Structures are given as structure tokens and as C-alpha cells.
Amino acid sequence: MKKHLIVKVIEDSPADLAGIKKGETLVSLNGHEITDIFDYDFIAEDDQVSLIVEDEAGKEREVQIEKEEGEDLGLVFEESLMDNYRSCYNKCIFCFIDQNPKGMRETIYFKDDDSRLSFLQGNYITMTNMKDSEIDRIIEYKLAPINISVHTTNPELRCSMLHNRFAGRILEHMDKLYAAEIPMNAQIVLCKGVNDGEELLRSLRDLAKYAPVLGSVSVVPVGLTKYRDGLCHLDEFNKEDAEEVIDMIEDIQKEIYPKYGIHLAHASDEWYIMAGREIPPEESYDGYEQLENGVGMTRLLYDDFTAAVDCVLDYKTAMEKKGKLGRVFHHKTEEEKLYEAILKNNPGRKASTVCGMLSKDNKDYICKELNRLRPDVEFMVYPIENKFFGPKITVTGLLTGSDIVSGLQGKELGDALLIPSSCLKADEEIFLDDMTLEELKNALQVETVIVKSYGMEYIRDILGV
């Protein structure tokens, strides 16, 4: 029987009040063996639960707990999933992990394809290693949304692209989720001459049948590093390709939106930048469901930054009319104090930031908007060429510490260097090449600030407020 080590009991939680201790082991819950965190969460929802726990000497005892329905028991386990992570067994022709150089940290090379991480962390899964019983469990527990790496709905082509003979069943799986009304999102990594053109049109039309239960489909160009020796040859997309992709997606949007009130299919920002077209307005992105896939990030950056600038300037205009701007600082609200500081603190300040080559045009927009607010402040945006993965990788989130350091040598960095959070691990201040933020700071001899948003917080970071 599978058992789970308890590494922490939350103080004053139902489990703590019932006398369960750190170091004990959960054996069963309401008579059920717990396979993973979803079994645990589903059963632990009840207002009355019976636990069998085992102490460090191996002695079992039963603990009865009464609590509010849905209240957390307060147990923390050694494994966050209460199970091992499931790895991917596919050999996708576009897999980015296969294109990594040697010598990076071990976790970089782990390919996950775990449906539980789709629900918990938003990861995309191919569903190729899932049994029918696991899909049934998703439906029973109502786990949602499920994020699916589709790539193509052509069964033979999908088997070929993923190098997995079971990959052709994707529409069968989606049929079951659709019938159960389990919300889904999908992504298509587009490879030139493989799943584009008529194949892309087929995939989009097939997926459109699942709307609105399927809430979004992102189409992103394959990322090609310089480490593709021995891998399938793939060509880069060009301006004409990008225009074709955008036109196809926007045609689908025109069909879908009147029926369901969503656009469903979305081209990632790279396509618009490659085609030299204007980024669509906010309402085209249906609430930015696929920011992690680079869908709408540029529009969100522009709109958030402009909205923040407008907000402060509106305050400035209102206070000037009342003759109160800058007066009696300690009587103002916290929001008003912030606006006052943004308008007057650190005159003549200089700051800088970095971005991938794809985002280099953002420089003019941000600097123009900032100039409306604080013309005395100089903000420098430096596009960095990706030498670590190769020049074909142009997104900001894949910049490494070493490339940033080399790209900024001899550049004026001002009073602070702003580092986008997407360049760092989610839970640690470390870049993809294992350089730490502290090492980068020491190498460049400049104060560093991690940027987590592009609205008011970004303005504060630039101005040092």
C-alpha cells in the first residue's frame, strides 16, 4: 500500500487539533489508498474524514476529524504531488529540451507530460501517456482547465511529429473531455512544411468544433536553437509565412466569434512582429488565456504601461486644478503619496533594461510613454542577442545571464538595471545557464531589480520609487 510521509502539520489546523504529528505517515483516507494529491484533495473535501496514520515505529492508529466541508486538513507531504512526476516518452521533432546544450542543470532536461501539472501549474500535455482511466478521473474530479499540446489533428501526422504510435488518439480524448464539459486550452507548435498550410487549417477547423468548452488555441512558431545536430531538419518561417498564418487565424476568428463570443484561435506575438503588422487590441485576446505561450504579451505590456502613465497624469491634472499638487504630503492617501513620488522623486534618474531581439521595438513605445510622464528620466532598453541558444532564439524569457553580461559590457546602465522575471527560474534568482542574479550584479556592478509586471510597478521600478 502506498504511504505518504507528513513533513509538516499546519498549526491550529484540523489535523493539528486532532493530534497528528510531523514524521507520521498517512496510510489511508476514508478507507481509500491515496494515489496522488488529487485523490487526497477530493476525499479530504468531506466534513468528516477518517485517517489511518502510522507513527515512526510503524504503529497504526485511526484519527477521526470533523471540520467544515472544503476546509484544508492542514497536512503537508514530502512529495507535493504525493507521487512521482511523469516524464514525456515522445520524441517530438520540435522539442526544445532536445535542443539544449550539454552541461546544464539536470532539471533542464526533464520532459514532463503530467496531466496533474496541467491543472496545477498550467503545463501543456500531449495526453499520449494517459490511460482511459486517467481521463475518467479528470472528469470525475472535474480537474480544469486541461491544457493540451495538439500540434495537429491529423492522426498520422501527429504520430509522425511526436514519434509515438499512440499520438493519433488525441481527438478521442478531447471528445470525452468535451462531452463532460471539462474546460480545455490547446497549443500548436508550427513547423514549416510539416503542420502548417492546409494542415493548420484542418487542425483549426477540427478544434473549432470543441468551442466554447475549448477556450483558446495558440499557434506559435517552432523555436530553433543552434544545438540541432542529429535532429530533424526544420526551416525558419519568414514574413510571407507569418502573414499567411495570421490571415488563416483571423478568418477562423471571424467564424467563431459570432457563435460563441470568443476568438478561440490566437497567433503568438512573434507572427505579428515577423509580418510587420500591428499587435491586435486587448479585446482580441479573450482575457489573455495564453500569455505563457507569448500570446498578447506585447499588447498587455503596452496597455498596462500606458494605463499606469495615464492614471498618474490624470491625478496630476486633477490636483493642479485644485491647487493641491505636492501640498500636505502626510494628509494624502497611500495612492496619492505614490503618485506624488512618481511625479517628483529622483530627478534626472537613469535606468536600463534588457529584452530579446524579438521585443526590440518595445523600446520606442515605452520610452515615448515614459517621456509623457517624466521627461527628465532616461530609460535605456538594450536588445540582447542570444548567443547561448543561437540567434534564431529571440524571446526575452530565454536570455541567459552570460549573454546579458556580455551584451551590456561598455553600455551605460544608469542607477539600476531592470531584469524581466521571465529570464529567471520561477522560485529562484538564477538564469538558464546557472548564473545567479547576484553574480550578474557583481559582473556589471549595478543595482538589479526584478520586473514582475509592466504597469504601475514597472514605472516605480524605473523611477526607483
PDB file of N, CA, C and O in Angstrom, residues 359-426:
ATOM      1  N   SER A 359      11.676  41.669 -29.111  1.00  0.00           N
ATOM      2  CA  SER A 359      10.965  42.760 -28.439  1.00  0.00           C
ATOM      3  C   SER A 359      11.663  44.106 -28.565  1.00  0.00           C
ATOM      4  O   SER A 359      11.330  45.042 -27.839  1.00  0.00           O
ATOM      5  N   LYS A 360      12.618  44.223 -29.481  1.00  0.00           N
ATOM      6  CA  LYS A 360      13.416  45.449 -29.549  1.00  0.00           C
ATOM      7  C   LYS A 360      12.579  46.682 -29.880  1.00  0.00           C
ATOM      8  O   LYS A 360      12.926  47.801 -29.483  1.00  0.00           O
ATOM      9  N   ASP A 361      11.463  46.502 -30.611  1.00  0.00           N
ATOM     10  CA  ASP A 361      10.633  47.659 -30.957  1.00  0.00           C
ATOM     11  C   ASP A 361       9.840  48.186 -29.762  1.00  0.00           C
ATOM     12  O   ASP A 361       9.271  49.290 -29.841  1.00  0.00           O
ATOM     13  N   ASN A 362       9.791  47.413 -28.681  1.00  0.00           N
ATOM     14  CA  ASN A 362       9.099  47.891 -27.476  1.00  0.00           C
ATOM     15  C   ASN A 362       9.798  49.105 -26.883  1.00  0.00           C
ATOM     16  O   ASN A 362       9.189  49.899 -26.160  1.00  0.00           O
ATOM     17  N   LYS A 363      11.092  49.239 -27.194  1.00  0.00           N
ATOM     18  CA  LYS A 363      11.892  50.328 -26.630  1.00  0.00           C
ATOM     19  C   LYS A 363      11.263  51.683 -26.917  1.00  0.00           C
ATOM     20  O   LYS A 363      11.053  52.491 -26.013  1.00  0.00           O
ATOM     21  N   ASP A 364      10.961  51.932 -28.187  1.00  0.00           N
ATOM     22  CA  ASP A 364      10.440  53.240 -28.565  1.00  0.00           C
ATOM     23  C   ASP A 364       9.107  53.524 -27.883  1.00  0.00           C
ATOM     24  O   ASP A 364       8.847  54.650 -27.448  1.00  0.00           O
ATOM     25  N   TYR A 365       8.265  52.516 -27.779  1.00  0.00           N
ATOM     26  CA  TYR A 365       6.946  52.713 -27.181  1.00  0.00           C
ATOM     27  C   TYR A 365       7.067  53.069 -25.698  1.00  0.00           C
ATOM     28  O   TYR A 365       6.468  54.052 -25.235  1.00  0.00           O
ATOM     29  N   ILE A 366       7.821  52.276 -24.965  1.00  0.00           N
ATOM     30  CA  ILE A 366       7.959  52.508 -23.520  1.00  0.00           C
ATOM     31  C   ILE A 366       8.611  53.855 -23.246  1.00  0.00           C
ATOM     32  O   ILE A 366       8.167  54.622 -22.373  1.00  0.00           O
ATOM     33  N   CYS A 367       9.659  54.161 -23.994  1.00  0.00           N
ATOM     34  CA  CYS A 367      10.363  55.423 -23.764  1.00  0.00           C
ATOM     35  C   CYS A 367       9.470  56.617 -24.101  1.00  0.00           C
ATOM     36  O   CYS A 367       9.493  57.638 -23.410  1.00  0.00           O
ATOM     37  N   LYS A 368       8.661  56.500 -25.149  1.00  0.00           N
ATOM     38  CA  LYS A 368       7.749  57.583 -25.526  1.00  0.00           C
ATOM     39  C   LYS A 368       6.699  57.808 -24.434  1.00  0.00           C
ATOM     40  O   LYS A 368       6.412  58.956 -24.057  1.00  0.00           O
ATOM     41  N   GLU A 369       6.140  56.723 -23.916  1.00  0.00           N
ATOM     42  CA  GLU A 369       5.132  56.848 -22.868  1.00  0.00           C
ATOM     43  C   GLU A 369       5.737  57.396 -21.583  1.00  0.00           C
ATOM     44  O   GLU A 369       5.133  58.235 -20.900  1.00  0.00           O
ATOM     45  N   LEU A 370       6.931  56.924 -21.238  1.00  0.00           N
ATOM     46  CA  LEU A 370       7.588  57.415 -20.029  1.00  0.00           C
ATOM     47  C   LEU A 370       7.889  58.902 -20.155  1.00  0.00           C
ATOM     48  O   LEU A 370       7.794  59.658 -19.168  1.00  0.00           O
ATOM     49  N   ASN A 371       8.231  59.342 -21.354  1.00  0.00           N
ATOM     50  CA  ASN A 371       8.564  60.745 -21.579  1.00  0.00           C
ATOM     51  C   ASN A 371       7.360  61.648 -21.323  1.00  0.00           C
ATOM     52  O   ASN A 371       7.513  62.810 -20.917  1.00  0.00           O
ATOM     53  N   ARG A 372       6.142  61.124 -21.545  1.00  0.00           N
ATOM     54  CA  ARG A 372       4.943  61.909 -21.229  1.00  0.00           C
ATOM     55  C   ARG A 372       4.843  62.193 -19.743  1.00  0.00           C
ATOM     56  O   ARG A 372       4.328  63.221 -19.317  1.00  0.00           O
ATOM     57  N   LEU A 373       5.348  61.257 -18.963  1.00  0.00           N
ATOM     58  CA  LEU A 373       5.220  61.347 -17.506  1.00  0.00           C
ATOM     59  C   LEU A 373       6.413  62.052 -16.867  1.00  0.00           C
ATOM     60  O   LEU A 373       6.241  62.966 -16.060  1.00  0.00           O
ATOM     61  N   ARG A 374       7.605  61.617 -17.247  1.00  0.00           N
ATOM     62  CA  ARG A 374       8.825  62.167 -16.645  1.00  0.00           C
ATOM     63  C   ARG A 374       9.891  62.395 -17.723  1.00  0.00           C
ATOM     64  O   ARG A 374      10.769  61.565 -17.932  1.00  0.00           O
ATOM     65  N   PRO A 375       9.820  63.519 -18.432  1.00  0.00           N
ATOM     66  CA  PRO A 375      10.800  63.784 -19.490  1.00  0.00           C
ATOM     67  C   PRO A 375      12.225  63.928 -18.978  1.00  0.00           C
ATOM     68  O   PRO A 375      13.171  63.867 -19.773  1.00  0.00           O
ATOM     69  N   ASP A 376      12.384  64.113 -17.672  1.00  0.00           N
ATOM     70  CA  ASP A 376      13.735  64.258 -17.101  1.00  0.00           C
ATOM     71  C   ASP A 376      14.407  62.914 -16.850  1.00  0.00           C
ATOM     72  O   ASP A 376      15.589  62.867 -16.508  1.00  0.00           O
ATOM     73  N   VAL A 377      13.685  61.819 -17.005  1.00  0.00           N
ATOM     74  CA  VAL A 377      14.221  60.483 -16.717  1.00  0.00           C
ATOM     75  C   VAL A 377      14.631  59.798 -18.017  1.00  0.00           C
ATOM     76  O   VAL A 377      13.898  59.823 -19.006  1.00  0.00           O
ATOM     77  N   GLU A 378      15.814  59.197 -18.012  1.00  0.00           N
ATOM     78  CA  GLU A 378      16.303  58.479 -19.189  1.00  0.00           C
ATOM     79  C   GLU A 378      16.197  56.975 -18.944  1.00  0.00           C
ATOM     80  O   GLU A 378      16.723  56.458 -17.955  1.00  0.00           O
ATOM     81  N   PHE A 379      15.506  56.289 -19.849  1.00  0.00           N
ATOM     82  CA  PHE A 379      15.343  54.840 -19.738  1.00  0.00           C
ATOM     83  C   PHE A 379      15.905  54.186 -20.988  1.00  0.00           C
ATOM     84  O   PHE A 379      15.490  54.491 -22.104  1.00  0.00           O
ATOM     85  N   MET A 380      16.853  53.293 -20.787  1.00  0.00           N
ATOM     86  CA  MET A 380      17.563  52.655 -21.900  1.00  0.00           C
ATOM     87  C   MET A 380      17.179  51.185 -21.988  1.00  0.00           C
ATOM     88  O   MET A 380      17.259  50.464 -20.996  1.00  0.00           O
ATOM     89  N   VAL A 381      16.720  50.753 -23.166  1.00  0.00           N
ATOM     90  CA  VAL A 381      16.323  49.369 -23.397  1.00  0.00           C
ATOM     91  C   VAL A 381      17.338  48.746 -24.357  1.00  0.00           C
ATOM     92  O   VAL A 381      17.507  49.219 -25.478  1.00  0.00           O
ATOM     93  N   TYR A 382      17.991  47.674 -23.904  1.00  0.00           N
ATOM     94  CA  TYR A 382      19.031  47.046 -24.711  1.00  0.00           C
ATOM     95  C   TYR A 382      18.579  45.672 -25.207  1.00  0.00           C
ATOM     96  O   TYR A 382      18.439  44.732 -24.420  1.00  0.00           O
ATOM     97  N   PRO A 383      18.334  45.516 -26.511  1.00  0.00           N
ATOM     98  CA  PRO A 383      18.063  44.186 -27.068  1.00  0.00           C
ATOM     99  C   PRO A 383      19.334  43.338 -27.006  1.00  0.00           C
ATOM    100  O   PRO A 383      20.412  43.804 -27.372  1.00  0.00           O
ATOM    101  N   ILE A 384      19.207  42.102 -26.551  1.00  0.00           N
ATOM    102  CA  ILE A 384      20.357  41.216 -26.365  1.00  0.00           C
ATOM    103  C   ILE A 384      20.273  40.042 -27.343  1.00  0.00           C
ATOM    104  O   ILE A 384      19.267  39.334 -27.387  1.00  0.00           O
ATOM    105  N   GLU A 385      21.336  39.829 -28.099  1.00  0.00           N
ATOM    106  CA  GLU A 385      21.380  38.676 -28.998  1.00  0.00           C
ATOM    107  C   GLU A 385      21.626  37.414 -28.184  1.00  0.00           C
ATOM    108  O   GLU A 385      22.479  37.392 -27.286  1.00  0.00           O
ATOM    109  N   ASN A 386      20.896  36.367 -28.492  1.00  0.00           N
ATOM    110  CA  ASN A 386      21.015  35.110 -27.756  1.00  0.00           C
ATOM    111  C   ASN A 386      22.131  34.270 -28.368  1.00  0.00           C
ATOM    112  O   ASN A 386      21.940  33.593 -29.374  1.00  0.00           O
ATOM    113  N   LYS A 387      23.307  34.329 -27.760  1.00  0.00           N
ATOM    114  CA  LYS A 387      24.433  33.537 -28.241  1.00  0.00           C
ATOM    115  C   LYS A 387      24.445  32.148 -27.614  1.00  0.00           C
ATOM    116  O   LYS A 387      25.015  31.218 -28.167  1.00  0.00           O
ATOM    117  N   PHE A 388      23.797  32.020 -26.461  1.00  0.00           N
ATOM    118  CA  PHE A 388      23.779  30.739 -25.756  1.00  0.00           C
ATOM    119  C   PHE A 388      23.013  29.696 -26.551  1.00  0.00           C
ATOM    120  O   PHE A 388      23.484  28.585 -26.778  1.00  0.00           O
ATOM    121  N   PHE A 389      21.785  30.035 -26.973  1.00  0.00           N
ATOM    122  CA  PHE A 389      20.959  29.115 -27.758  1.00  0.00           C
ATOM    123  C   PHE A 389      21.093  29.345 -29.260  1.00  0.00           C
ATOM    124  O   PHE A 389      20.692  28.502 -30.057  1.00  0.00           O
ATOM    125  N   GLY A 390      21.616  30.506 -29.652  1.00  0.00           N
ATOM    126  CA  GLY A 390      21.742  30.832 -31.062  1.00  0.00           C
ATOM    127  C   GLY A 390      20.834  31.985 -31.446  1.00  0.00           C
ATOM    128  O   GLY A 390      19.826  32.247 -30.786  1.00  0.00           O
ATOM    129  N   PRO A 391      21.159  32.690 -32.524  1.00  0.00           N
ATOM    130  CA  PRO A 391      20.436  33.916 -32.906  1.00  0.00           C
ATOM    131  C   PRO A 391      18.995  33.703 -33.338  1.00  0.00           C
ATOM    132  O   PRO A 391      18.234  34.666 -33.427  1.00  0.00           O
ATOM    133  N   LYS A 392      18.589  32.459 -33.610  1.00  0.00           N
ATOM    134  CA  LYS A 392      17.206  32.203 -34.002  1.00  0.00           C
ATOM    135  C   LYS A 392      16.262  32.243 -32.800  1.00  0.00           C
ATOM    136  O   LYS A 392      15.043  32.281 -32.969  1.00  0.00           O
ATOM    137  N   ILE A 393      16.811  32.204 -31.603  1.00  0.00           N
ATOM    138  CA  ILE A 393      16.010  32.309 -30.382  1.00  0.00           C
ATOM    139  C   ILE A 393      15.993  33.775 -29.981  1.00  0.00           C
ATOM    140  O   ILE A 393      17.025  34.336 -29.598  1.00  0.00           O
ATOM    141  N   THR A 394      14.830  34.400 -30.074  1.00  0.00           N
ATOM    142  CA  THR A 394      14.760  35.855 -29.933  1.00  0.00           C
ATOM    143  C   THR A 394      13.864  36.336 -28.793  1.00  0.00           C
ATOM    144  O   THR A 394      13.697  37.534 -28.607  1.00  0.00           O
ATOM    145  N   VAL A 395      13.273  35.420 -28.027  1.00  0.00           N
ATOM    146  CA  VAL A 395      12.354  35.836 -26.958  1.00  0.00           C
ATOM    147  C   VAL A 395      13.133  36.219 -25.706  1.00  0.00           C
ATOM    148  O   VAL A 395      14.208  35.678 -25.433  1.00  0.00           O
ATOM    149  N   THR A 396      12.575  37.122 -24.937  1.00  0.00           N
ATOM    150  CA  THR A 396      13.240  37.623 -23.733  1.00  0.00           C
ATOM    151  C   THR A 396      13.409  36.535 -22.680  1.00  0.00           C
ATOM    152  O   THR A 396      14.437  36.462 -22.010  1.00  0.00           O
ATOM    153  N   GLY A 397      12.409  35.658 -22.535  1.00  0.00           N
ATOM    154  CA  GLY A 397      12.423  34.659 -21.478  1.00  0.00           C
ATOM    155  C   GLY A 397      13.534  33.637 -21.590  1.00  0.00           C
ATOM    156  O   GLY A 397      13.800  32.911 -20.637  1.00  0.00           O
ATOM    157  N   LEU A 398      14.206  33.543 -22.745  1.00  0.00           N
ATOM    158  CA  LEU A 398      15.296  32.576 -22.927  1.00  0.00           C
ATOM    159  C   LEU A 398      16.664  33.246 -22.947  1.00  0.00           C
ATOM    160  O   LEU A 398      17.651  32.640 -23.361  1.00  0.00           O
ATOM    161  N   LEU A 399      16.732  34.485 -22.476  1.00  0.00           N
ATOM    162  CA  LEU A 399      18.037  35.134 -22.318  1.00  0.00           C
ATOM    163  C   LEU A 399      18.760  34.546 -21.115  1.00  0.00           C
ATOM    164  O   LEU A 399      18.151  34.292 -20.073  1.00  0.00           O
ATOM    165  N   THR A 400      20.040  34.335 -21.244  1.00  0.00           N
ATOM    166  CA  THR A 400      20.843  33.803 -20.147  1.00  0.00           C
ATOM    167  C   THR A 400      21.640  34.926 -19.479  1.00  0.00           C
ATOM    168  O   THR A 400      21.837  35.997 -20.059  1.00  0.00           O
ATOM    169  N   GLY A 401      22.107  34.647 -18.283  1.00  0.00           N
ATOM    170  CA  GLY A 401      22.902  35.628 -17.566  1.00  0.00           C
ATOM    171  C   GLY A 401      24.176  36.000 -18.306  1.00  0.00           C
ATOM    172  O   GLY A 401      24.550  37.182 -18.383  1.00  0.00           O
ATOM    173  N   SER A 402      24.839  34.993 -18.880  1.00  0.00           N
ATOM    174  CA  SER A 402      26.104  35.265 -19.583  1.00  0.00           C
ATOM    175  C   SER A 402      25.883  36.138 -20.808  1.00  0.00           C
ATOM    176  O   SER A 402      26.704  37.025 -21.109  1.00  0.00           O
ATOM    177  N   ASP A 403      24.786  35.919 -21.547  1.00  0.00           N
ATOM    178  CA  ASP A 403      24.508  36.753 -22.711  1.00  0.00           C
ATOM    179  C   ASP A 403      24.169  38.186 -22.300  1.00  0.00           C
ATOM    180  O   ASP A 403      24.547  39.149 -22.982  1.00  0.00           O
ATOM    181  N   ILE A 404      23.444  38.336 -21.203  1.00  0.00           N
ATOM    182  CA  ILE A 404      23.114  39.673 -20.718  1.00  0.00           C
ATOM    183  C   ILE A 404      24.385  40.412 -20.320  1.00  0.00           C
ATOM    184  O   ILE A 404      24.579  41.575 -20.684  1.00  0.00           O
ATOM    185  N   VAL A 405      25.275  39.731 -19.603  1.00  0.00           N
ATOM    186  CA  VAL A 405      26.522  40.369 -19.170  1.00  0.00           C
ATOM    187  C   VAL A 405      27.357  40.786 -20.371  1.00  0.00           C
ATOM    188  O   VAL A 405      27.829  41.929 -20.462  1.00  0.00           O
ATOM    189  N   SER A 406      27.537  39.874 -21.328  1.00  0.00           N
ATOM    190  CA  SER A 406      28.368  40.207 -22.487  1.00  0.00           C
ATOM    191  C   SER A 406      27.711  41.279 -23.345  1.00  0.00           C
ATOM    192  O   SER A 406      28.387  42.149 -23.895  1.00  0.00           O
ATOM    193  N   GLY A 407      26.375  41.240 -23.438  1.00  0.00           N
ATOM    194  CA  GLY A 407      25.673  42.216 -24.252  1.00  0.00           C
ATOM    195  C   GLY A 407      25.650  43.607 -23.663  1.00  0.00           C
ATOM    196  O   GLY A 407      25.423  44.597 -24.381  1.00  0.00           O
ATOM    197  N   LEU A 408      25.887  43.716 -22.363  1.00  0.00           N
ATOM    198  CA  LEU A 408      25.848  45.015 -21.699  1.00  0.00           C
ATOM    199  C   LEU A 408      27.224  45.585 -21.402  1.00  0.00           C
ATOM    200  O   LEU A 408      27.327  46.691 -20.847  1.00  0.00           O
ATOM    201  N   GLN A 409      28.262  44.851 -21.752  1.00  0.00           N
ATOM    202  CA  GLN A 409      29.607  45.358 -21.496  1.00  0.00           C
ATOM    203  C   GLN A 409      29.823  46.691 -22.215  1.00  0.00           C
ATOM    204  O   GLN A 409      29.563  46.819 -23.411  1.00  0.00           O
ATOM    205  N   GLY A 410      30.267  47.702 -21.456  1.00  0.00           N
ATOM    206  CA  GLY A 410      30.531  49.014 -22.025  1.00  0.00           C
ATOM    207  C   GLY A 410      29.308  49.889 -22.200  1.00  0.00           C
ATOM    208  O   GLY A 410      29.422  51.042 -22.634  1.00  0.00           O
ATOM    209  N   LYS A 411      28.107  49.371 -21.877  1.00  0.00           N
ATOM    210  CA  LYS A 411      26.873  50.143 -22.015  1.00  0.00           C
ATOM    211  C   LYS A 411      26.598  50.941 -20.742  1.00  0.00           C
ATOM    212  O   LYS A 411      26.952  50.531 -19.635  1.00  0.00           O
ATOM    213  N   GLU A 412      25.961  52.081 -20.922  1.00  0.00           N
ATOM    214  CA  GLU A 412      25.531  52.852 -19.761  1.00  0.00           C
ATOM    215  C   GLU A 412      24.281  52.200 -19.180  1.00  0.00           C
ATOM    216  O   GLU A 412      23.285  52.014 -19.878  1.00  0.00           O
ATOM    217  N   LEU A 413      24.346  51.853 -17.898  1.00  0.00           N
ATOM    218  CA  LEU A 413      23.231  51.133 -17.275  1.00  0.00           C
ATOM    219  C   LEU A 413      22.444  52.005 -16.302  1.00  0.00           C
ATOM    220  O   LEU A 413      21.362  51.605 -15.861  1.00  0.00           O
ATOM    221  N   GLY A 414      22.976  53.168 -15.981  1.00  0.00           N
ATOM    222  CA  GLY A 414      22.253  54.078 -15.112  1.00  0.00           C
ATOM    223  C   GLY A 414      22.268  53.654 -13.654  1.00  0.00           C
ATOM    224  O   GLY A 414      23.162  52.937 -13.199  1.00  0.00           O
ATOM    225  N   ASP A 415      21.251  54.071 -12.927  1.00  0.00           N
ATOM    226  CA  ASP A 415      21.181  53.814 -11.485  1.00  0.00           C
ATOM    227  C   ASP A 415      20.711  52.406 -11.162  1.00  0.00           C
ATOM    228  O   ASP A 415      20.930  51.917 -10.058  1.00  0.00           O
ATOM    229  N   ALA A 416      20.026  51.760 -12.107  1.00  0.00           N
ATOM    230  CA  ALA A 416      19.523  50.410 -11.858  1.00  0.00           C
ATOM    231  C   ALA A 416      19.298  49.699 -13.184  1.00  0.00           C
ATOM    232  O   ALA A 416      18.954  50.317 -14.194  1.00  0.00           O
ATOM    233  N   LEU A 417      19.494  48.373 -13.163  1.00  0.00           N
ATOM    234  CA  LEU A 417      19.214  47.515 -14.316  1.00  0.00           C
ATOM    235  C   LEU A 417      17.997  46.663 -13.983  1.00  0.00           C
ATOM    236  O   LEU A 417      18.006  45.917 -12.999  1.00  0.00           O
ATOM    237  N   LEU A 418      16.958  46.763 -14.798  1.00  0.00           N
ATOM    238  CA  LEU A 418      15.731  46.005 -14.568  1.00  0.00           C
ATOM    239  C   LEU A 418      15.801  44.694 -15.347  1.00  0.00           C
ATOM    240  O   LEU A 418      16.017  44.691 -16.558  1.00  0.00           O
ATOM    241  N   ILE A 419      15.634  43.574 -14.641  1.00  0.00           N
ATOM    242  CA  ILE A 419      15.692  42.245 -15.243  1.00  0.00           C
ATOM    243  C   ILE A 419      14.287  41.649 -15.291  1.00  0.00           C
ATOM    244  O   ILE A 419      13.658  41.469 -14.239  1.00  0.00           O
ATOM    245  N   PRO A 420      13.761  41.335 -16.482  1.00  0.00           N
ATOM    246  CA  PRO A 420      12.434  40.702 -16.551  1.00  0.00           C
ATOM    247  C   PRO A 420      12.418  39.375 -15.798  1.00  0.00           C
ATOM    248  O   PRO A 420      13.338  38.563 -15.928  1.00  0.00           O
ATOM    249  N   SER A 421      11.387  39.153 -15.022  1.00  0.00           N
ATOM    250  CA  SER A 421      11.301  37.934 -14.213  1.00  0.00           C
ATOM    251  C   SER A 421      11.270  36.680 -15.072  1.00  0.00           C
ATOM    252  O   SER A 421      11.641  35.597 -14.617  1.00  0.00           O
ATOM    253  N   SER A 422      10.826  36.804 -16.331  1.00  0.00           N
ATOM    254  CA  SER A 422      10.749  35.636 -17.220  1.00  0.00           C
ATOM    255  C   SER A 422      12.125  35.049 -17.529  1.00  0.00           C
ATOM    256  O   SER A 422      12.214  33.909 -17.975  1.00  0.00           O
ATOM    257  N   CYS A 423      13.187  35.806 -17.285  1.00  0.00           N
ATOM    258  CA  CYS A 423      14.549  35.306 -17.526  1.00  0.00           C
ATOM    259  C   CYS A 423      15.036  34.390 -16.402  1.00  0.00           C
ATOM    260  O   CYS A 423      16.045  33.707 -16.565  1.00  0.00           O
ATOM    261  N   LEU A 424      14.336  34.400 -15.270  1.00  0.00           N
ATOM    262  CA  LEU A 424      14.786  33.686 -14.078  1.00  0.00           C
ATOM    263  C   LEU A 424      13.869  32.508 -13.762  1.00  0.00           C
ATOM    264  O   LEU A 424      12.711  32.472 -14.187  1.00  0.00           O
ATOM    265  N   LYS A 425      14.396  31.542 -13.009  1.00  0.00           N
ATOM    266  CA  LYS A 425      13.563  30.444 -12.518  1.00  0.00           C
ATOM    267  C   LYS A 425      12.424  31.013 -11.682  1.00  0.00           C
ATOM    268  O   LYS A 425      12.565  32.044 -11.032  1.00  0.00           O
ATOM    269  N   ALA A 426      11.303  30.300 -11.690  1.00  0.00           N
ATOM    270  CA  ALA A 426      10.115  30.793 -11.002  1.00  0.00           C
ATOM    271  C   ALA A 426      10.339  30.958  -9.507  1.00  0.00           C
ATOM    272  O   ALA A 426       9.805  31.875  -8.887  1.00  0.00           O
TER     273      ALA A 426
END
